PDB file of C-alpha atoms in Angstrom:
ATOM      1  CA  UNK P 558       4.713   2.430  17.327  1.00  0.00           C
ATOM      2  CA  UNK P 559       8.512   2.876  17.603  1.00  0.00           C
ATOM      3  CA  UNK P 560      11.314   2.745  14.815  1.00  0.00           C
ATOM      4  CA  UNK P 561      14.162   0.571  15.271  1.00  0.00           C
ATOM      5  CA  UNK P 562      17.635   1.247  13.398  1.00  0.00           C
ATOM      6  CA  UNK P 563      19.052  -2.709  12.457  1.00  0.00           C
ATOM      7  CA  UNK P 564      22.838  -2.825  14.248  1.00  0.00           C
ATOM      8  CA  UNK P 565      25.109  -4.957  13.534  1.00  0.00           C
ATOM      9  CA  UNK P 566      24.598  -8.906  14.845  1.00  0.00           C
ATOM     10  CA  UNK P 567      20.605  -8.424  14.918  1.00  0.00           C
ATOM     11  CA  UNK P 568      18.281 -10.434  13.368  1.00  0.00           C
ATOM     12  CA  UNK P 569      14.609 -10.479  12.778  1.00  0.00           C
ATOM     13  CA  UNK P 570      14.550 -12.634  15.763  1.00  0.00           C
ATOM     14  CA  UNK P 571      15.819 -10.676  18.252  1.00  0.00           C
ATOM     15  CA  UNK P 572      14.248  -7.142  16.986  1.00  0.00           C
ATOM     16  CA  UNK P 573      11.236  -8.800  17.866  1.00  0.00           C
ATOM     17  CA  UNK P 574      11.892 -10.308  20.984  1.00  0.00           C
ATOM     18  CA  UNK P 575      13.705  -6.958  22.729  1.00  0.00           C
ATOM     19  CA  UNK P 576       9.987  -5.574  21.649  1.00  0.00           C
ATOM     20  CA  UNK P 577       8.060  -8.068  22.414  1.00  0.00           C
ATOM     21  CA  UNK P 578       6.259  -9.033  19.233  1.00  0.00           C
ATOM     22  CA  UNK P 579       6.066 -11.764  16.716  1.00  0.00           C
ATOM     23  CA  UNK P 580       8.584 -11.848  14.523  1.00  0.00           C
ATOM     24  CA  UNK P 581       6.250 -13.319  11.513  1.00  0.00           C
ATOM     25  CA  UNK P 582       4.593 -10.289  11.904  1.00  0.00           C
ATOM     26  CA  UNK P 583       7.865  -7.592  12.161  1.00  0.00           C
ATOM     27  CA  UNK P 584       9.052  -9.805   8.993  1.00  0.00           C
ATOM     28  CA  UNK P 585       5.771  -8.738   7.172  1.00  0.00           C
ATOM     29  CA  UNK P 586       4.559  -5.728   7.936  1.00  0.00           C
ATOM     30  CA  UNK P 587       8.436  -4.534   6.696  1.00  0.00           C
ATOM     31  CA  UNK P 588       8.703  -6.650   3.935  1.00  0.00           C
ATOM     32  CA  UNK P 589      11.462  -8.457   5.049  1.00  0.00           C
ATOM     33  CA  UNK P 590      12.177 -11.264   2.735  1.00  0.00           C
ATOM     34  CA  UNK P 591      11.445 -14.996   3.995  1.00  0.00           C
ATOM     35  CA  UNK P 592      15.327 -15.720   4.879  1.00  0.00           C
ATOM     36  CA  UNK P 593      14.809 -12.402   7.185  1.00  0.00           C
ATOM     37  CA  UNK P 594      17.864 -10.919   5.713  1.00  0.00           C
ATOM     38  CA  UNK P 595      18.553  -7.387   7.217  1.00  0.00           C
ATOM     39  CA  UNK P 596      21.000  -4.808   6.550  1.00  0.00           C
ATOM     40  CA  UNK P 597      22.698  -2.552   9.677  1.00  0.00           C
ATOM     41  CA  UNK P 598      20.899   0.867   8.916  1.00  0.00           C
ATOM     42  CA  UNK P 599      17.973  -0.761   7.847  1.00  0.00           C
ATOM     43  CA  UNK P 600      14.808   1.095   9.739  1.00  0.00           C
ATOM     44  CA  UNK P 601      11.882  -0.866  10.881  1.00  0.00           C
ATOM     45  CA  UNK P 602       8.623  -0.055  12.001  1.00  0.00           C
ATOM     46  CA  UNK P 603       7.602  -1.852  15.133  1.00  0.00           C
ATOM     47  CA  UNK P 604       3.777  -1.540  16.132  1.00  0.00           C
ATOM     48  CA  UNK P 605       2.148  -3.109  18.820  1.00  0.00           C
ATOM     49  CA  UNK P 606      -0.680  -5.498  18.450  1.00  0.00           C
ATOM     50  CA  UNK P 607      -4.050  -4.818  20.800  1.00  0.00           C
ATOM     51  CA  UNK P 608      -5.753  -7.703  19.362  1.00  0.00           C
ATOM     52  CA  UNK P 609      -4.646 -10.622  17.494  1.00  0.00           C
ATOM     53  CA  UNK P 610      -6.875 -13.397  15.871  1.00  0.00           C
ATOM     54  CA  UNK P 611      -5.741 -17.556  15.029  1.00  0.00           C
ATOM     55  CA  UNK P 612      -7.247 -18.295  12.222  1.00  0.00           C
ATOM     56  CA  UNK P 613      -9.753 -21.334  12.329  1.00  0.00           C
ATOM     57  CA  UNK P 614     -10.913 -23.806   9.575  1.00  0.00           C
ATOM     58  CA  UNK P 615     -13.269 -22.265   7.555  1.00  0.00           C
ATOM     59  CA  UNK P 616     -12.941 -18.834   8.678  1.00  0.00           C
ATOM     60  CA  UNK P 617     -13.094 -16.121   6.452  1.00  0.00           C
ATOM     61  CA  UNK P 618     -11.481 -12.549   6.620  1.00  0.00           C
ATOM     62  CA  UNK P 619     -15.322 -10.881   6.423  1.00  0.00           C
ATOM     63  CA  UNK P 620     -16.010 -13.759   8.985  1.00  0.00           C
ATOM     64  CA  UNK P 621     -13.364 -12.658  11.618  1.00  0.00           C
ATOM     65  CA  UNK P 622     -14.366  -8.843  10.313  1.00  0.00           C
ATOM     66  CA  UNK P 623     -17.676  -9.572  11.338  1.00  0.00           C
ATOM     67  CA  UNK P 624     -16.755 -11.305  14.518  1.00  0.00           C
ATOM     68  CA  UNK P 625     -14.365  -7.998  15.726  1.00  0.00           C
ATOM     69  CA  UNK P 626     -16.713  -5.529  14.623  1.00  0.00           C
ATOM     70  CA  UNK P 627     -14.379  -4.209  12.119  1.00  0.00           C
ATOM     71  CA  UNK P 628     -14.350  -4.731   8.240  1.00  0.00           C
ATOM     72  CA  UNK P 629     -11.961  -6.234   6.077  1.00  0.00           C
ATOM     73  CA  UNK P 630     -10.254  -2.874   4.793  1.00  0.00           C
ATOM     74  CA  UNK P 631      -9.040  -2.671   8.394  1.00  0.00           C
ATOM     75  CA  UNK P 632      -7.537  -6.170   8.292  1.00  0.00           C
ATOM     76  CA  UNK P 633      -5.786  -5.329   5.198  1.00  0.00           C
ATOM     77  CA  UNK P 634      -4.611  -2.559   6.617  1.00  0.00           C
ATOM     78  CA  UNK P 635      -3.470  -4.165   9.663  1.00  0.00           C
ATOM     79  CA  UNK P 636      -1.693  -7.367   7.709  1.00  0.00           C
ATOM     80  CA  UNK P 637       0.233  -6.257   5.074  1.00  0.00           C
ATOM     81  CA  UNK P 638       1.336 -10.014   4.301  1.00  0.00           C
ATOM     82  CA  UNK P 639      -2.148 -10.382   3.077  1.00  0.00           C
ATOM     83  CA  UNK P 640      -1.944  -8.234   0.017  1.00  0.00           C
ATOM     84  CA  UNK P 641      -5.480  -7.337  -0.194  1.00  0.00           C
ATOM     85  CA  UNK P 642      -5.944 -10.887  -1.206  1.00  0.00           C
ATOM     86  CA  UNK P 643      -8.660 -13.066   1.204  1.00  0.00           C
ATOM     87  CA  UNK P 644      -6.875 -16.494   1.073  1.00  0.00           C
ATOM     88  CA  UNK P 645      -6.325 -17.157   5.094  1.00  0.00           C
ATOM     89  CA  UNK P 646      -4.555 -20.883   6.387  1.00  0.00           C
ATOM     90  CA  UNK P 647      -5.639 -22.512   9.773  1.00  0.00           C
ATOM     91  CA  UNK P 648      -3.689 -20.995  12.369  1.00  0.00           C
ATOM     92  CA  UNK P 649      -2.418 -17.737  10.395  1.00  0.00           C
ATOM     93  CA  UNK P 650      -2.443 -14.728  12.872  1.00  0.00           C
ATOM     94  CA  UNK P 651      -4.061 -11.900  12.124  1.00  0.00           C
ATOM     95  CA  UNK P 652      -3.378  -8.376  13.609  1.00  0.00           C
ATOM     96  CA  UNK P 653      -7.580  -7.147  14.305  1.00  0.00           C
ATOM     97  CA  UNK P 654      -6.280  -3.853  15.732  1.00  0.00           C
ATOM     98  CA  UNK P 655      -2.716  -2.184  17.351  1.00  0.00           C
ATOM     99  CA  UNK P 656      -2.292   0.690  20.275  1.00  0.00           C
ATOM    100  CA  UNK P 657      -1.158   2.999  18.240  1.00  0.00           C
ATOM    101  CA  UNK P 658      -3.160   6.289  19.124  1.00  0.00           C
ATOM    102  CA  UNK P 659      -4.523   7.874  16.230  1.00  0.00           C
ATOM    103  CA  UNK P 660      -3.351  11.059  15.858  1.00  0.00           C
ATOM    104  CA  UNK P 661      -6.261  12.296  12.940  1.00  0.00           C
ATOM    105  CA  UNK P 662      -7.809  11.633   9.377  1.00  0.00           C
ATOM    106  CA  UNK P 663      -5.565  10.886   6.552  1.00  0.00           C
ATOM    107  CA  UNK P 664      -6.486  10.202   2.748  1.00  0.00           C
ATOM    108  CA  UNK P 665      -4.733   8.230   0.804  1.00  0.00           C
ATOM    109  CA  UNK P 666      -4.664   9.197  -3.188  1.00  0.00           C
ATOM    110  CA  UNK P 667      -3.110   6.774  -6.013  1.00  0.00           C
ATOM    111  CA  UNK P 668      -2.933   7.509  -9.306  1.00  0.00           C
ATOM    112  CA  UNK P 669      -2.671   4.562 -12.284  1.00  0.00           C
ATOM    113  CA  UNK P 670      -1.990   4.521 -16.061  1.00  0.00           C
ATOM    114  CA  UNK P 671      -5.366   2.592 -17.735  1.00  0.00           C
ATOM    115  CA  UNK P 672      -3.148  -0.003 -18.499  1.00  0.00           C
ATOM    116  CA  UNK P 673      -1.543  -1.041 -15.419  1.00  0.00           C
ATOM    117  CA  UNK P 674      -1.136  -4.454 -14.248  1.00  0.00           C
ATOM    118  CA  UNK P 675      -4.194  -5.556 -12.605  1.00  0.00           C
ATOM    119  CA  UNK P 676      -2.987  -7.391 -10.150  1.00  0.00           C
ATOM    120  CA  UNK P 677      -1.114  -4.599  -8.868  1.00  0.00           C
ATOM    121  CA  UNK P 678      -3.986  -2.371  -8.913  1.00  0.00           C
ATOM    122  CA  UNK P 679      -5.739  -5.091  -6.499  1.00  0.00           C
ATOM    123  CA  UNK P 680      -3.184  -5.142  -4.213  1.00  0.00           C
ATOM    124  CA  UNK P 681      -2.825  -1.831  -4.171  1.00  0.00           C
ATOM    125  CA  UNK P 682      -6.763  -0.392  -3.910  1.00  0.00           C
ATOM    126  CA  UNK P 683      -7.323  -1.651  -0.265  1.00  0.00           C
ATOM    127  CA  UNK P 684      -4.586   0.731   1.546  1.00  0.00           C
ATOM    128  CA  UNK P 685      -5.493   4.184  -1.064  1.00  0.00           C
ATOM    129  CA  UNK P 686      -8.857   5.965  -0.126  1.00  0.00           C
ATOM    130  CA  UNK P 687      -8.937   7.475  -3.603  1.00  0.00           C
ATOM    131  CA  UNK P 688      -7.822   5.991  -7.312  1.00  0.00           C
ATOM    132  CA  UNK P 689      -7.554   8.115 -10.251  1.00  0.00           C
ATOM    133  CA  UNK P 690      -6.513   7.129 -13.810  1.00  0.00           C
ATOM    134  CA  UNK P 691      -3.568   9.168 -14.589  1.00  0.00           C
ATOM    135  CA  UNK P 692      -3.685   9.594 -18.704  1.00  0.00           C
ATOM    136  CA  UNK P 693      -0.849  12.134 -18.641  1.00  0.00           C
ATOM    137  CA  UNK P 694       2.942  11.466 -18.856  1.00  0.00           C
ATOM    138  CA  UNK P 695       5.277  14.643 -18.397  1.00  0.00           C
ATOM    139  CA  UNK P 696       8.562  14.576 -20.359  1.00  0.00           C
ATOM    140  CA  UNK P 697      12.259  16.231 -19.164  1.00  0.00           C
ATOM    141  CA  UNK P 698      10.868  19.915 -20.332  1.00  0.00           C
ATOM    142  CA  UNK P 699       7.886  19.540 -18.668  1.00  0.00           C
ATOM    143  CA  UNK P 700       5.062  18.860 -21.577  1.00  0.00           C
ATOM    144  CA  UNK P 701       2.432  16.932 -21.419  1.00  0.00           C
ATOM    145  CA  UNK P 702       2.356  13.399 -23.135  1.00  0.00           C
ATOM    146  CA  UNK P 703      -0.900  11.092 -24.174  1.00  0.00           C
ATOM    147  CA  UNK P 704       1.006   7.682 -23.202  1.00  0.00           C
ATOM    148  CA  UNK P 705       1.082   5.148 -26.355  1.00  0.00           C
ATOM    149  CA  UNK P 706      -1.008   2.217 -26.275  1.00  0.00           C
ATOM    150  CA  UNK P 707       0.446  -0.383 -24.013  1.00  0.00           C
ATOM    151  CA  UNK P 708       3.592  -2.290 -24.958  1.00  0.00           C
ATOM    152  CA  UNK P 709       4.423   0.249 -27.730  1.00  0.00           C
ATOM    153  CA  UNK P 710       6.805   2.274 -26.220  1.00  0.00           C
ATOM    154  CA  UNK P 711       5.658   5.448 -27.790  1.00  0.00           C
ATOM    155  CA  UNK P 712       3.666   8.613 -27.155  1.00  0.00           C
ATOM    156  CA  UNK P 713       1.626  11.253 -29.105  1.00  0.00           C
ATOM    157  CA  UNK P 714       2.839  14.727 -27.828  1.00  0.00           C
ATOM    158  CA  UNK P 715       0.017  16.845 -26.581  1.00  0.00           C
ATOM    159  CA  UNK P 716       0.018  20.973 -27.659  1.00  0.00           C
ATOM    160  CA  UNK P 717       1.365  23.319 -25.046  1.00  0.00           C
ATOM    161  CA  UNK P 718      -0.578  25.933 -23.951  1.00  0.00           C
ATOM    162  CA  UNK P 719       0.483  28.658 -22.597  1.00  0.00           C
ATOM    163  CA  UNK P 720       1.338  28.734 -18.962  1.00  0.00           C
ATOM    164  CA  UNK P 721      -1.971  29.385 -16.551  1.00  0.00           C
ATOM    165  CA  UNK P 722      -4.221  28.231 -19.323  1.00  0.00           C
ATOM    166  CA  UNK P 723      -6.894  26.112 -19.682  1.00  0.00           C
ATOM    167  CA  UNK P 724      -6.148  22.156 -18.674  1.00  0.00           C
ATOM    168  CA  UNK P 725      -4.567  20.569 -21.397  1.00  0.00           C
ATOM    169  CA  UNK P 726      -6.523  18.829 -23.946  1.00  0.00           C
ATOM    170  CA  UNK P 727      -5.202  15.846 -26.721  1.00  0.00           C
ATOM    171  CA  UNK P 728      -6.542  17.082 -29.236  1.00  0.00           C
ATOM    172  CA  UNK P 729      -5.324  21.159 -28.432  1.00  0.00           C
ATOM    173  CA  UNK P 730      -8.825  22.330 -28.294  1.00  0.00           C
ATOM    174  CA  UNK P 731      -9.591  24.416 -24.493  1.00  0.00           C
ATOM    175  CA  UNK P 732     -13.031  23.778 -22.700  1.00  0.00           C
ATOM    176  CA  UNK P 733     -15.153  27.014 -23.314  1.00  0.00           C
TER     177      UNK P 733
END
């Protein structure tokens, strides 16, 4: 894996052929929109395919999984573009696995109000190792806040306690 700084006159293009990748690929695992539009400055992370998979008729991503020995979690993690969604086209390419040397473990913690968008959520849940409903706000002065139910744009306060306390509780009352 190497990070490029964009200079002036480059385009998607030829970042990925001085590398020697596809630039479908570069474009997506960056999030480079579909014109490829790039700003000088702009960094980009450019990773280096070990095995790549063309998509057949039919195939499905626990198919090719199945096929590499891998799972689909991996491919997710491997094609961005995909955003955890399954829905593949004959002759899509598909990153199975890249050179980069793993350097250790890492865990991956998210954190969602109950009433986030699911389809966010989804797209989200296949890169985090952990997900935890966040039911707290905090405000400017640091208090807690229950958030309002969705689309009300308000909030209950929650009692302070006083610092090094007991977890804070809506309704005030401290676990015995």
């Amino acid at each position: 894996m190497t990070i490029h700084v964009v200079r002036p006159g480059e385009t998607l293009g030829s970042i990925a052929a001085h590398y020697g990748v596809d630039p479908v690929q570069l474009g997506a695992a960056n999030d480079v929109p579909a014109a490829g539009a790039l700003a000088v400055g702009q960094t980009l992370v450019v990773r280096f395919p070990r095995q790549v998979h063309a998509v057949r008729p039919g195939e499905t991503l626990s198919s090719i999984a199945a096929a590499y020995g891998t799972d689909t979690r991996a491919l997710w993690q491997n094609n961005w573009a995909l955003g955890g969604g399954d829905a593949l086209t004959a002759g899509q390419r598909l990153v199975v696995s890249y050179f980069d040397e793993k350097i250790g473990a890492a865990a991956f913690n998210g954190y969602a109000y109950p009433f986030i968008d699911p389809r966010l959520l989804e797209a989200q849940l296949p890169y985090l190792t952990y997900m935890a409903p966040f039911t707290y706000g905090i405000d400017a002065q640091g208090g807690a806040f229950a958030p309002g139910r969705r689309g009300h744009g308000h909030c209950r306060p929650v009692p302070r306690h006083p610092a090094g306390d007991a977890p804070v509780h809506p309704d005030g009352v401290r676990p015995v």
